[in-house]
mmCIF file of C-alpha atoms and ligand atoms in Angstrom:
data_model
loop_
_atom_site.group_PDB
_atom_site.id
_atom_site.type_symbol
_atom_site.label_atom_id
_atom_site.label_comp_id
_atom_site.label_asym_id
_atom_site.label_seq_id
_atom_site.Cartn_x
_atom_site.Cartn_y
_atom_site.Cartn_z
ATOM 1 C CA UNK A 28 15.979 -15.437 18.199
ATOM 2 C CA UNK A 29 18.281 -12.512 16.944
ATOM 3 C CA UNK A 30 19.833 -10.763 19.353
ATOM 4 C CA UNK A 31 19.964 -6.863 19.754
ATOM 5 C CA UNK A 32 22.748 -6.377 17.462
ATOM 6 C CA UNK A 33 21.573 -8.601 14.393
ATOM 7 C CA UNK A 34 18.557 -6.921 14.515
ATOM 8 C CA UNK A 35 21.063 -3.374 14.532
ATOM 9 C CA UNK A 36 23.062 -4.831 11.943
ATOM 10 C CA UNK A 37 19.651 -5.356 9.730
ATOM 11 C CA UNK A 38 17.976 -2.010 10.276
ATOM 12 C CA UNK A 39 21.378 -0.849 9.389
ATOM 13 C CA UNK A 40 21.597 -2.304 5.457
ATOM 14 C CA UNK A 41 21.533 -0.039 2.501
ATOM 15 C CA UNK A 42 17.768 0.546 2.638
ATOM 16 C CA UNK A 43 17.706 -1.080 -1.191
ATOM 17 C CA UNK A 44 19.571 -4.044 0.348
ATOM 18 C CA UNK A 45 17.551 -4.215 3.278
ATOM 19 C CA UNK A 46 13.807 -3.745 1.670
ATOM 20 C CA UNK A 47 15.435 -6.908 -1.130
ATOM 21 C CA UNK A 48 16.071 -8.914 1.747
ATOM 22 C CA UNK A 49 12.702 -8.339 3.613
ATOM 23 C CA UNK A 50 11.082 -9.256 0.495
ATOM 24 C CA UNK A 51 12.744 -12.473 0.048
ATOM 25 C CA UNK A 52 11.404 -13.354 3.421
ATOM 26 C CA UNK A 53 8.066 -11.944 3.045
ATOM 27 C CA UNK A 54 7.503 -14.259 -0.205
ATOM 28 C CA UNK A 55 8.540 -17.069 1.685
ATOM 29 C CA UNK A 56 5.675 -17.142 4.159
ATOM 30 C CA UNK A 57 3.232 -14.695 2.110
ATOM 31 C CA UNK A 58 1.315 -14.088 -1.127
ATOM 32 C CA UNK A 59 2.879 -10.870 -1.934
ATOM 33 C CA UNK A 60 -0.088 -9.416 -3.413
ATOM 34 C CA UNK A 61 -2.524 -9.850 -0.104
ATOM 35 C CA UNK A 62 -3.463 -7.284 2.394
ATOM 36 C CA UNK A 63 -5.604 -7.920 5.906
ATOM 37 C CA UNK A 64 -8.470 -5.880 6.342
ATOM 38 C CA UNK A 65 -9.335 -5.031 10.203
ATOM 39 C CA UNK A 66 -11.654 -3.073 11.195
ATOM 40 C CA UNK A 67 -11.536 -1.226 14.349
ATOM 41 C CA UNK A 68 -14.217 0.236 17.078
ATOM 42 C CA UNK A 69 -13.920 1.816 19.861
ATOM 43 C CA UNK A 70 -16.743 0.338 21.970
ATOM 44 C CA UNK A 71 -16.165 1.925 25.461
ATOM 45 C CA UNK A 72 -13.875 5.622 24.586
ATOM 46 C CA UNK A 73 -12.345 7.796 27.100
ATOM 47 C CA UNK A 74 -12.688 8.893 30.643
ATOM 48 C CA UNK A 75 -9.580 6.034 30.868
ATOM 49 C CA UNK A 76 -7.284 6.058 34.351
ATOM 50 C CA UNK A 77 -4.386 5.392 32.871
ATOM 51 C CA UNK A 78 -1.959 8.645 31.764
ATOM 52 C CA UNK A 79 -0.057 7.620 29.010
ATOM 53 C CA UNK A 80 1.444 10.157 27.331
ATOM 54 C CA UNK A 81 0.612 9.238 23.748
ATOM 55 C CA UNK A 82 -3.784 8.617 24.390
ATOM 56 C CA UNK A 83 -6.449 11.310 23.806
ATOM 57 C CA UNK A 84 -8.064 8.584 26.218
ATOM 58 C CA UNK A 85 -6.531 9.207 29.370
ATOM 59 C CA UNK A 86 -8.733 10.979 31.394
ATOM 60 C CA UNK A 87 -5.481 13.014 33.161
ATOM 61 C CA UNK A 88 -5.132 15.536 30.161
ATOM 62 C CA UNK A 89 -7.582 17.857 28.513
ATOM 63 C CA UNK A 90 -8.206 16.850 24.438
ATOM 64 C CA UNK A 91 -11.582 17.387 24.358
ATOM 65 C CA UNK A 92 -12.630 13.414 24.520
ATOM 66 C CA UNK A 93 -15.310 12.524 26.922
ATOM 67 C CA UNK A 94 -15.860 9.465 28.620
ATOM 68 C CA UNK A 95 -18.580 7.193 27.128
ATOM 69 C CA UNK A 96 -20.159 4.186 28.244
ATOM 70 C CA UNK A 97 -19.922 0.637 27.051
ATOM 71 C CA UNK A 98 -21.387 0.301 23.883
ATOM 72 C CA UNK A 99 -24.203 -2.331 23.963
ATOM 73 C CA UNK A 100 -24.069 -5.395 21.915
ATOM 74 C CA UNK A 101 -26.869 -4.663 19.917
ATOM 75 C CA UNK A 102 -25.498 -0.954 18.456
ATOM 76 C CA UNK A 103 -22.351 -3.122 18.217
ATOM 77 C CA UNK A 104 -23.366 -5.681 16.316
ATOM 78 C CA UNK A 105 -24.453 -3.421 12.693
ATOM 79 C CA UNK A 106 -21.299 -1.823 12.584
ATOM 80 C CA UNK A 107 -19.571 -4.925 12.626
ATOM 81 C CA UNK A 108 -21.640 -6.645 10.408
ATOM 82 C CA UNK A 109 -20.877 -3.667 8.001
ATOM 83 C CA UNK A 110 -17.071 -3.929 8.168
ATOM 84 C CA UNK A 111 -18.041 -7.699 7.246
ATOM 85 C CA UNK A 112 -19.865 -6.658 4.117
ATOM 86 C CA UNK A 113 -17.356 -3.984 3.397
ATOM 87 C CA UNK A 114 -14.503 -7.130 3.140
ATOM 88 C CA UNK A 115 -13.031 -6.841 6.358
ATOM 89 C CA UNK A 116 -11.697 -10.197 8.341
ATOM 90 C CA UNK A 117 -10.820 -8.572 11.344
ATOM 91 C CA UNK A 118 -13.004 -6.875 13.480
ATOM 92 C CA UNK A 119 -11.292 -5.260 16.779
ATOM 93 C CA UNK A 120 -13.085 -3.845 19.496
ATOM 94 C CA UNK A 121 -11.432 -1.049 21.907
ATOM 95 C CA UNK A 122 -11.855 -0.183 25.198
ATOM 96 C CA UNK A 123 -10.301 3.028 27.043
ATOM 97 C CA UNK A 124 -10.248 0.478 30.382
ATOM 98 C CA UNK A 125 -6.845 0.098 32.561
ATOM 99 C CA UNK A 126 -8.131 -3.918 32.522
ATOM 100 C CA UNK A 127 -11.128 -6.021 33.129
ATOM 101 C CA UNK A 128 -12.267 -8.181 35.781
ATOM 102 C CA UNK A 129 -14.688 -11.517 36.055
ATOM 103 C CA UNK A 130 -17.756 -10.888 37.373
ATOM 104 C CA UNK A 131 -17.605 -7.162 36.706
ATOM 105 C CA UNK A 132 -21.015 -6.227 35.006
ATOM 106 C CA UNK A 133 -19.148 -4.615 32.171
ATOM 107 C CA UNK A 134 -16.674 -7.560 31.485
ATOM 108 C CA UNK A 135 -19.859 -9.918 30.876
ATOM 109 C CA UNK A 136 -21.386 -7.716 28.393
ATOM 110 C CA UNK A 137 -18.049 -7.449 26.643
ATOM 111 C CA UNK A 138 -18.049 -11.154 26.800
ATOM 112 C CA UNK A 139 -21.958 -11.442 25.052
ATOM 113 C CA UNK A 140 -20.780 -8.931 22.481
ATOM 114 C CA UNK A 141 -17.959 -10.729 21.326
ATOM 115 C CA UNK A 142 -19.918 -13.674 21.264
ATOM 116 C CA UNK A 143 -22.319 -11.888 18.734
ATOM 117 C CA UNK A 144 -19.615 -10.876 16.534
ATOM 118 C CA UNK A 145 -18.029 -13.974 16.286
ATOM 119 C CA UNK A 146 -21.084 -15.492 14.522
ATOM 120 C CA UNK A 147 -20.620 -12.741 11.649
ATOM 121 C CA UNK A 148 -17.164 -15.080 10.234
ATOM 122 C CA UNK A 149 -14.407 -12.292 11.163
ATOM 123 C CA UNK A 150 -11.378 -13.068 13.243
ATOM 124 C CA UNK A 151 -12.559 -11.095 16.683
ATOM 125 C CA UNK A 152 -9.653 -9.189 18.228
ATOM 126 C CA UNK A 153 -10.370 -7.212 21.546
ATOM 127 C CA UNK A 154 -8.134 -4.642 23.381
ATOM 128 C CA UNK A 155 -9.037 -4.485 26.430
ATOM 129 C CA UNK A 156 -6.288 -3.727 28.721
ATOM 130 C CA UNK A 157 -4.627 -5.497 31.799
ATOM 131 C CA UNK A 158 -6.390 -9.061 32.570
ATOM 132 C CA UNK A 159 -5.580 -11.965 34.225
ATOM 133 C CA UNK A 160 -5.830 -16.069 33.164
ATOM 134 C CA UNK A 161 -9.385 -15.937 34.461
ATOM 135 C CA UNK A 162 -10.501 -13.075 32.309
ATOM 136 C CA UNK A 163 -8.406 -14.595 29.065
ATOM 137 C CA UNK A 164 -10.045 -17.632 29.447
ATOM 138 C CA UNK A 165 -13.639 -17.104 29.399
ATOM 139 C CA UNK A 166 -12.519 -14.447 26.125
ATOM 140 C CA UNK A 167 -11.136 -16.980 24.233
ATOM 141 C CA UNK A 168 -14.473 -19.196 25.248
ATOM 142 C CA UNK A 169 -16.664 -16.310 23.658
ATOM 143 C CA UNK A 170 -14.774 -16.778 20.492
ATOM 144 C CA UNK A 171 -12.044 -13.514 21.041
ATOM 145 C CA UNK A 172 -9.344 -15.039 18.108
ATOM 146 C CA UNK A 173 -6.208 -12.121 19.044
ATOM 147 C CA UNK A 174 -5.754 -9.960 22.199
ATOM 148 C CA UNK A 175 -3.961 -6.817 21.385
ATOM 149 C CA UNK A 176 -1.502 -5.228 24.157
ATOM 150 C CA UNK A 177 0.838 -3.132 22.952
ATOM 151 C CA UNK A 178 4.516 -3.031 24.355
ATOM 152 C CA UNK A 179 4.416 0.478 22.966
ATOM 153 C CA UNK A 180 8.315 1.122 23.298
ATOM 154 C CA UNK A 181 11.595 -0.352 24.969
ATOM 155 C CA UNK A 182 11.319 -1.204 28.260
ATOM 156 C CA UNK A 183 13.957 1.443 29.425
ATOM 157 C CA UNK A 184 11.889 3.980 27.587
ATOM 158 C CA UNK A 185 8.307 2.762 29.211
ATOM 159 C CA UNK A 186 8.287 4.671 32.378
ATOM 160 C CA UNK A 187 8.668 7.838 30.545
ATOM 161 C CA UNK A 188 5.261 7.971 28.402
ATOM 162 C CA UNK A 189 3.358 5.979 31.312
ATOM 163 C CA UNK A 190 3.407 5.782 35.674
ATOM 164 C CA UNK A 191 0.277 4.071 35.898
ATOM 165 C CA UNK A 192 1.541 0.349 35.039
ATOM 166 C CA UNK A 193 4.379 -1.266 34.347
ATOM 167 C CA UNK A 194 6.291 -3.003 31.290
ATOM 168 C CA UNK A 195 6.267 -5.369 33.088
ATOM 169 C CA UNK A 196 2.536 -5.097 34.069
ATOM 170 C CA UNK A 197 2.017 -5.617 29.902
ATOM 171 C CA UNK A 198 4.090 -8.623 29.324
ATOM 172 C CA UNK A 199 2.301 -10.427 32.008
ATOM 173 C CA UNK A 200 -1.001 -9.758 30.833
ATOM 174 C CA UNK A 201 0.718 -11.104 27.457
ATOM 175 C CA UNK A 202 1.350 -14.454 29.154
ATOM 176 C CA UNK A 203 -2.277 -14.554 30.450
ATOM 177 C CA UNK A 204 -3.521 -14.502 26.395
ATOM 178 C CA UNK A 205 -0.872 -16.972 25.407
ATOM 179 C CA UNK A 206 -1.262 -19.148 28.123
ATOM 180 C CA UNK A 207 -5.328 -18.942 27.205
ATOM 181 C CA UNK A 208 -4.639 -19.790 23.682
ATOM 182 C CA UNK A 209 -5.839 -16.786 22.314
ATOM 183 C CA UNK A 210 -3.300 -15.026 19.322
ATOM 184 C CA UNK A 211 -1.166 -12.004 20.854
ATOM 185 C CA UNK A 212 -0.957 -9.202 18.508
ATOM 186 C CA UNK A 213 1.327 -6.824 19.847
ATOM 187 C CA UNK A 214 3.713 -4.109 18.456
ATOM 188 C CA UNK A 215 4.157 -0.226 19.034
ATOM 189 C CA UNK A 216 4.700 3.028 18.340
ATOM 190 C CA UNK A 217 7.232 5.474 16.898
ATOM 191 C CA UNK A 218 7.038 8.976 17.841
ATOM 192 C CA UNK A 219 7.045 8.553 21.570
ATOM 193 C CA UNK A 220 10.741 10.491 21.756
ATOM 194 C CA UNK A 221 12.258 6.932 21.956
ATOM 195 C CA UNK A 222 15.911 6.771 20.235
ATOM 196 C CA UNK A 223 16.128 3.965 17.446
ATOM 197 C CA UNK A 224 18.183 1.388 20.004
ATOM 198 C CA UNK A 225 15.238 1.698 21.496
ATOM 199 C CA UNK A 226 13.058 0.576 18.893
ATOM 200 C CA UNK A 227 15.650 -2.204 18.176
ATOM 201 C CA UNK A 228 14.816 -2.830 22.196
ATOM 202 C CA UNK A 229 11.179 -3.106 21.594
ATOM 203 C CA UNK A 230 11.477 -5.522 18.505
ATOM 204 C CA UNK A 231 13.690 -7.465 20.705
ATOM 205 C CA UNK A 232 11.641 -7.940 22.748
ATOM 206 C CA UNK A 233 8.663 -9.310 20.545
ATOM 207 C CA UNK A 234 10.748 -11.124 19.158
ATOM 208 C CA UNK A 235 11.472 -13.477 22.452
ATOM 209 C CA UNK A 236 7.921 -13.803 22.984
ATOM 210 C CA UNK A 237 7.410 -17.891 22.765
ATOM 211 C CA UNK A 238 4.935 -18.009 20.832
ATOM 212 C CA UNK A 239 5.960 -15.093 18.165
ATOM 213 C CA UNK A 240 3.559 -12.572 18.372
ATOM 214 C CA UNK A 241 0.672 -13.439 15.787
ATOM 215 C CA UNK A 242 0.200 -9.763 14.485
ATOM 216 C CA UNK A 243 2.484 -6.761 15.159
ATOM 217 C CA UNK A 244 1.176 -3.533 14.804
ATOM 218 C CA UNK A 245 3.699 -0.301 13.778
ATOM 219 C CA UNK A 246 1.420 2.814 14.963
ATOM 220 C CA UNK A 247 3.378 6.066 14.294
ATOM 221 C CA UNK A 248 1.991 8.661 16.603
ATOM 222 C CA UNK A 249 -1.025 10.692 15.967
ATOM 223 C CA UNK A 250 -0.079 13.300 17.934
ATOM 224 C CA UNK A 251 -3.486 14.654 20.223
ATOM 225 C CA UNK A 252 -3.814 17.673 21.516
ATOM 226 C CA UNK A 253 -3.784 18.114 25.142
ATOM 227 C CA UNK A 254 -1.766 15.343 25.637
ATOM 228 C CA UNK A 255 2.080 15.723 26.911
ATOM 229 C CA UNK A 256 3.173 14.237 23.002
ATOM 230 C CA UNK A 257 1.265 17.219 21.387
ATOM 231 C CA UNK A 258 3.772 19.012 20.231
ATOM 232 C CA UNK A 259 6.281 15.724 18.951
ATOM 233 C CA UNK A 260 8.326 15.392 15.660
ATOM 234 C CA UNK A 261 6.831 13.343 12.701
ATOM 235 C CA UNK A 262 8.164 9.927 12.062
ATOM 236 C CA UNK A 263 10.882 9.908 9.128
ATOM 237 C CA UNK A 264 9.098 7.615 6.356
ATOM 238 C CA UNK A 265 12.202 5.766 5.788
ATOM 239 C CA UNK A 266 13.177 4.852 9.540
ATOM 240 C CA UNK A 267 9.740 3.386 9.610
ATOM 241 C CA UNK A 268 10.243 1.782 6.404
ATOM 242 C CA UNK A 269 13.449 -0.137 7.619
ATOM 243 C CA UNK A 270 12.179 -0.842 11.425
ATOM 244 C CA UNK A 271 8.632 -2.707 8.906
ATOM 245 C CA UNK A 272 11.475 -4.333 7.113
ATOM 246 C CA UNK A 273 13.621 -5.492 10.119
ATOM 247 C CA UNK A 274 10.294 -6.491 11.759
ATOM 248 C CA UNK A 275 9.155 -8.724 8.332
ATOM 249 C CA UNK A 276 12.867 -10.416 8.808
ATOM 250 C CA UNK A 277 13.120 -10.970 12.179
ATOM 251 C CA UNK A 278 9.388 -12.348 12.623
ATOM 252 C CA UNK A 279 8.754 -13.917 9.250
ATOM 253 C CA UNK A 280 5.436 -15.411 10.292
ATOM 254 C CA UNK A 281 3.836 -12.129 12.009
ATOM 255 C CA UNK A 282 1.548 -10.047 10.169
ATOM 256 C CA UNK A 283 2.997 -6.703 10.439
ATOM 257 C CA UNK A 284 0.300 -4.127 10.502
ATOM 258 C CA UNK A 285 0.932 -0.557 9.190
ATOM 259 C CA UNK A 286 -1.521 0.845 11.882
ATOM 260 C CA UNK A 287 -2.748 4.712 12.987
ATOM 261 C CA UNK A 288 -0.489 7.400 11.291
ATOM 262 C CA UNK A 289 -1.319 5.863 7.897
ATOM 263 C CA UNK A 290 -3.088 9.144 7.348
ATOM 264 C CA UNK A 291 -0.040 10.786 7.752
ATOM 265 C CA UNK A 292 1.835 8.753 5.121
ATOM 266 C CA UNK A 293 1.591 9.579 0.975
ATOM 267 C CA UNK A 294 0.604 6.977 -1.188
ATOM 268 C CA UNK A 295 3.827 6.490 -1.888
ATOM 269 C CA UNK A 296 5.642 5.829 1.481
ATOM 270 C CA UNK A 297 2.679 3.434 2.318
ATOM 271 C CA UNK A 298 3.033 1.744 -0.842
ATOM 272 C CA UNK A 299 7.375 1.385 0.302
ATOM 273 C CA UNK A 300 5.907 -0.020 3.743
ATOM 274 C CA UNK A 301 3.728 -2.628 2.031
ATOM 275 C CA UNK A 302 6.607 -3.336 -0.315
ATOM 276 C CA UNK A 303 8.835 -3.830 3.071
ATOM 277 C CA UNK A 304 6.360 -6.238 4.493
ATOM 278 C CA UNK A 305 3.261 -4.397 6.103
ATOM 279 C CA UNK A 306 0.513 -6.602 5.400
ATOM 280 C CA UNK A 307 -2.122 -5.868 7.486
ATOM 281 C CA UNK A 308 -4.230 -2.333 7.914
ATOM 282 C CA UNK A 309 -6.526 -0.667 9.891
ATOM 283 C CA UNK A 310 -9.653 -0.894 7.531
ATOM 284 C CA UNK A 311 -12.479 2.277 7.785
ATOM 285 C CA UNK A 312 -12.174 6.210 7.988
ATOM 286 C CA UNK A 313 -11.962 6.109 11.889
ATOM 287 C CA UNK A 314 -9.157 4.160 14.319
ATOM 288 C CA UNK A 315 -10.345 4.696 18.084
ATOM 289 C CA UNK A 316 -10.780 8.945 18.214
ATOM 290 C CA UNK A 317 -8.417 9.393 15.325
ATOM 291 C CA UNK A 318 -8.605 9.687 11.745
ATOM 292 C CA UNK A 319 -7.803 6.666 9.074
ATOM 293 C CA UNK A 320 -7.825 6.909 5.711
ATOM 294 C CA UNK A 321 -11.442 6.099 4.164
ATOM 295 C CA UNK A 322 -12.327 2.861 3.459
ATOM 296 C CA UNK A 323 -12.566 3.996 -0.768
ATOM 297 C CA UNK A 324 -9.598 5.532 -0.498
ATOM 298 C CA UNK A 325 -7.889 2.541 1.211
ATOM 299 C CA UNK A 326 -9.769 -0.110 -1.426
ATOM 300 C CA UNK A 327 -8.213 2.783 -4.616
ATOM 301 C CA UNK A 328 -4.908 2.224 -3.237
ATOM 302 C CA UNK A 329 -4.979 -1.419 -3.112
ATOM 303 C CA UNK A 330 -6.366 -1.708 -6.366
ATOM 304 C CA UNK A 331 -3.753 0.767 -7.760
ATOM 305 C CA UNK A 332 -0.948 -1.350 -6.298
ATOM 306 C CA UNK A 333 -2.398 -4.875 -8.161
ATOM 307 C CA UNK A 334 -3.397 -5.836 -4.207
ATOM 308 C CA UNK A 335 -6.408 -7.351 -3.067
ATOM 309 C CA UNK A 336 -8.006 -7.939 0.120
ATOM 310 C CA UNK A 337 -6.782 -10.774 2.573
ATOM 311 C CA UNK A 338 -9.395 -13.302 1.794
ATOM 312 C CA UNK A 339 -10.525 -14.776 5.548
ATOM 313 C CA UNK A 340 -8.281 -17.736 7.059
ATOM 314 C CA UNK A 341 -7.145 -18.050 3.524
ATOM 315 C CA UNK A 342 -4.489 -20.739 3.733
ATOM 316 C CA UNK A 343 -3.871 -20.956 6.936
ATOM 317 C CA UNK A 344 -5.769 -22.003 10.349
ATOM 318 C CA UNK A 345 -6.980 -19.718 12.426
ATOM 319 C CA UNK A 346 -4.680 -17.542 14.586
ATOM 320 C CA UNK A 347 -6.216 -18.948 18.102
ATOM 321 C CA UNK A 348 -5.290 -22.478 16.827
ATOM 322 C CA UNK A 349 -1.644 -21.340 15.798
ATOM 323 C CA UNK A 350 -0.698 -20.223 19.386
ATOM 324 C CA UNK A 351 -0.038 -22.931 21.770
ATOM 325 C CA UNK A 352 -0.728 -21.630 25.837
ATOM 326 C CA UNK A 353 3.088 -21.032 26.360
ATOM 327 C CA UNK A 354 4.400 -18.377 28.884
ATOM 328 C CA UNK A 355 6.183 -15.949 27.164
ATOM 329 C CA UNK A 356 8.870 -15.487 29.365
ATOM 330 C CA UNK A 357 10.302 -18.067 32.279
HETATM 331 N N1 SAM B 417 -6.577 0.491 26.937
HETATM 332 C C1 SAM B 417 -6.050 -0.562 26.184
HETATM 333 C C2 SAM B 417 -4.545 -0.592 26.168
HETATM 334 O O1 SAM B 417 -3.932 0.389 26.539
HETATM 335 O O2 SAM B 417 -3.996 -1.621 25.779
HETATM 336 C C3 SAM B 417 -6.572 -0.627 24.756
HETATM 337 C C4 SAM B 417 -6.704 0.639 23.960
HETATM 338 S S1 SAM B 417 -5.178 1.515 23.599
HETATM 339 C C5 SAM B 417 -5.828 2.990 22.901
HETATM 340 C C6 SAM B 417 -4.468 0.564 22.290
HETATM 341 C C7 SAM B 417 -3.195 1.045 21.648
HETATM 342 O O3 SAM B 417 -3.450 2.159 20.808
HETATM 343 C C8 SAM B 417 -2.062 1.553 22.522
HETATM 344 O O4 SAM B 417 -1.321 0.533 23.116
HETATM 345 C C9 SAM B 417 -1.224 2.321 21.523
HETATM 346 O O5 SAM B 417 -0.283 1.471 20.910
HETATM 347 C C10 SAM B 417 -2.241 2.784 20.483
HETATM 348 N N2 SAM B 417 -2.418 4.243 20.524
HETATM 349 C C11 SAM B 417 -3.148 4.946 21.404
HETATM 350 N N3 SAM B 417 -3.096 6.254 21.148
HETATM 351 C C12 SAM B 417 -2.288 6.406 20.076
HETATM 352 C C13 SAM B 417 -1.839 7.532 19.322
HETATM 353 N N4 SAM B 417 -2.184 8.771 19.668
HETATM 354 N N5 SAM B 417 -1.046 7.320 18.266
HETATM 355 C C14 SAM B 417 -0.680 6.049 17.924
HETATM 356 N N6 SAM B 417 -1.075 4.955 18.587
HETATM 357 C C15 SAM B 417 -1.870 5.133 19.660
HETATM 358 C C1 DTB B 418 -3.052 -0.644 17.717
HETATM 359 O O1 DTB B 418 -1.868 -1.036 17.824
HETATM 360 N N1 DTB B 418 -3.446 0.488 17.140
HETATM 361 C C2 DTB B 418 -4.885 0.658 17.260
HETATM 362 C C3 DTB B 418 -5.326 -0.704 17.882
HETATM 363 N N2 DTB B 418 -4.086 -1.332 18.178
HETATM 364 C C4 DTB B 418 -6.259 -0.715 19.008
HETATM 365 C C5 DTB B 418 -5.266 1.869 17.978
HETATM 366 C C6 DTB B 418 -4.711 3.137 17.368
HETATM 367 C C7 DTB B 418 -5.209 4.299 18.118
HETATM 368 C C8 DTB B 418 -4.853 5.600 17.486
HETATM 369 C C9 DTB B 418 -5.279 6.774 18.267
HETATM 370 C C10 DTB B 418 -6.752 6.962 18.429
HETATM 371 O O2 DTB B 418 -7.549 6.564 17.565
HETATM 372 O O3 DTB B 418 -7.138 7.566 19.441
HETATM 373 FE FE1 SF4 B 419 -6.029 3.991 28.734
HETATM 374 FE FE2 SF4 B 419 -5.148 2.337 26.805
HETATM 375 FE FE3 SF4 B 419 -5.207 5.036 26.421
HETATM 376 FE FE4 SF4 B 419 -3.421 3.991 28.117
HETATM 377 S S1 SF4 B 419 -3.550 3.616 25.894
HETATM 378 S S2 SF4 B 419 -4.719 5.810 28.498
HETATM 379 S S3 SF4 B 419 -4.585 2.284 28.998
HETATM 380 S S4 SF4 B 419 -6.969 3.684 26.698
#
């Protein structure tokens, strides 16, 4: 498990250096020339407790997002089976929820709809916020493959983009999903006013987790107005070039997703990600409230680049089956 200064003393390689050696290790464990398709939906959006800083979500700040209800299984179920037809093999499902709880109403008809979508052949991925062993459980039962919870940031940084939880709050919720079997996929995102130790921090971090985190996702900032990051700087393309790198080094088996703030990116900067090890992306015009590039556009790229489309559980089993229920920290 590298400590904080290998991982320094990676991110810190001539970039030419360090994308050579990320490569190396990416066509170790990878077929250089695939790319994951998820899909994302935001099945229950806004009107959200929580306040952190970065989420149009939250219902604490004014940007113009109301709160919905919890979309039913059946208006679920022909978006989903779209995203399957459109060659997605990830399907993740979003709710603006501080956590569930068994034997809320709401919780079982998550529970239903994921059992729906898992008949359609995708990997089913649900973000759902804070839960418990209880409420991991019975998801993994209905067929939820990968729980993503984000650590966001570094754990010194935390408390300044959110007071209503806890790091700590996250990772434990973390242990709940590993100890339930389910995949973790957990990463960040730049742009929160962090420094770059504590990016370093927040890769650490993952990179303790026992099991590895299945799936990382990188999410630069989309900044939203009316929330306290309106107004923040964009992301330099090359630190998040070499923090994808350091990532694809330092957790060789992860799928590192290049997530929201791809439609920030040129063609060219995503392409250097993808070259540094992204490969995973959010798949359709539409993340949770924010833009994503269009699904043509995204398919264009691909093809432009010589790479195709993740086929499902290619070579490998299934994430659920990869993670063993260990804690993730003592
Ligand atoms: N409520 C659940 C939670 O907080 O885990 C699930 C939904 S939440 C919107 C999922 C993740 O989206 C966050 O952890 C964060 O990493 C990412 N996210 C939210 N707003 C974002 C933004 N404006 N820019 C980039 N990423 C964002
Ligand atoms: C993740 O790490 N990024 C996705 C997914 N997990 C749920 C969410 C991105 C949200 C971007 C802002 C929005 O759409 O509101
Ligand atoms: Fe709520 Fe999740 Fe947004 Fe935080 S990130 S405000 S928990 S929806």
């Amino acid at each position: 498990m590298p400590t904080l200064e290998a991982l320094a003393a990676i991110y810190h390689r001539p970039l030419f250096d360090l994308i050579a050696e990320s490569r190396r290790v990416h066509g170790m464990h990878w077929k250089g020339d695939e790319m994951q398709l998820c899909t994302l939906l935001s099945v229950k959006t806004g009107g959200c407790s929580e306040d952190c800083g970065y989420c149009a979500q939250s219902s604490r700040y004014d940007t113009g997002i109301e709160a919905g209800r919890l979309m039913k299984t059946a208006d679920v179920l022909p978006i989903a089976q779209q995203a399957a037809a459109d060659g997605a093999t990830r399907f993740c499902m979003g709710a603006a929820w501080k956590g569930v709880r068994d034997g809320d109403a709401k919780f079982e008809q998550m529970l239903e709809t994921v059992r729906e979508v898992g008949r359609l052949g995708m990997e089913v991925c649900v973000t759902l916020g804070q839960l418990g062993d209880v409420e991991a459980r019975k998801l993994r039962e209905a067929g939820v493959t990968a729980y993503n919870h984000n650590i966001d940031t570094s754990p010194g940084h935390y408390a300044k983009i959110v007071s209503t939880h806890t790091f700590q709050d996250r990772l434990d919720t973390i242990r709940s999903v590993q100890r339930a079997g389910m995949a973790v996929c957990c990463g960040g995102i730049l742009g929160l006013g962090e420094t770059e130790d504590d990016r370093l921090r927040m890769l650490e971090v993952l990179c303790a987790f026992d099991p590895p985190p299945e799936s990382v996702p990188i999410n630069c900032l989309m900044p939203m107005p009316g929330t306290p990051l309106a107004g923040a700087k964009p992301i330099d393309t090359f630190e998040l070039v070499r923090l994808i790198a350091t990532a694809r080094i330092a957790l060789p088996k992860a799928k590192i997703r290049l997530s929201a703030g791809r439609s920030l990116l040129s063609r060219e900067g995503q392409a250097l990600c993808f070259f540094a090890g992204a490969n995973s992306i959010f798949y359709g015009g539409k993340l949770l409230t924010a833009p994503n590039p269009g699904a043509d556009e995204d398919l264009a790229l691909l093809a432009e680049l010589g790479l195709r489309p993740q086929a499902p559980y290619a070579d490998q089993p299934r994430p659920s089956e990869t993670a063993a229920p260990q804690p993730a920290f003592a």
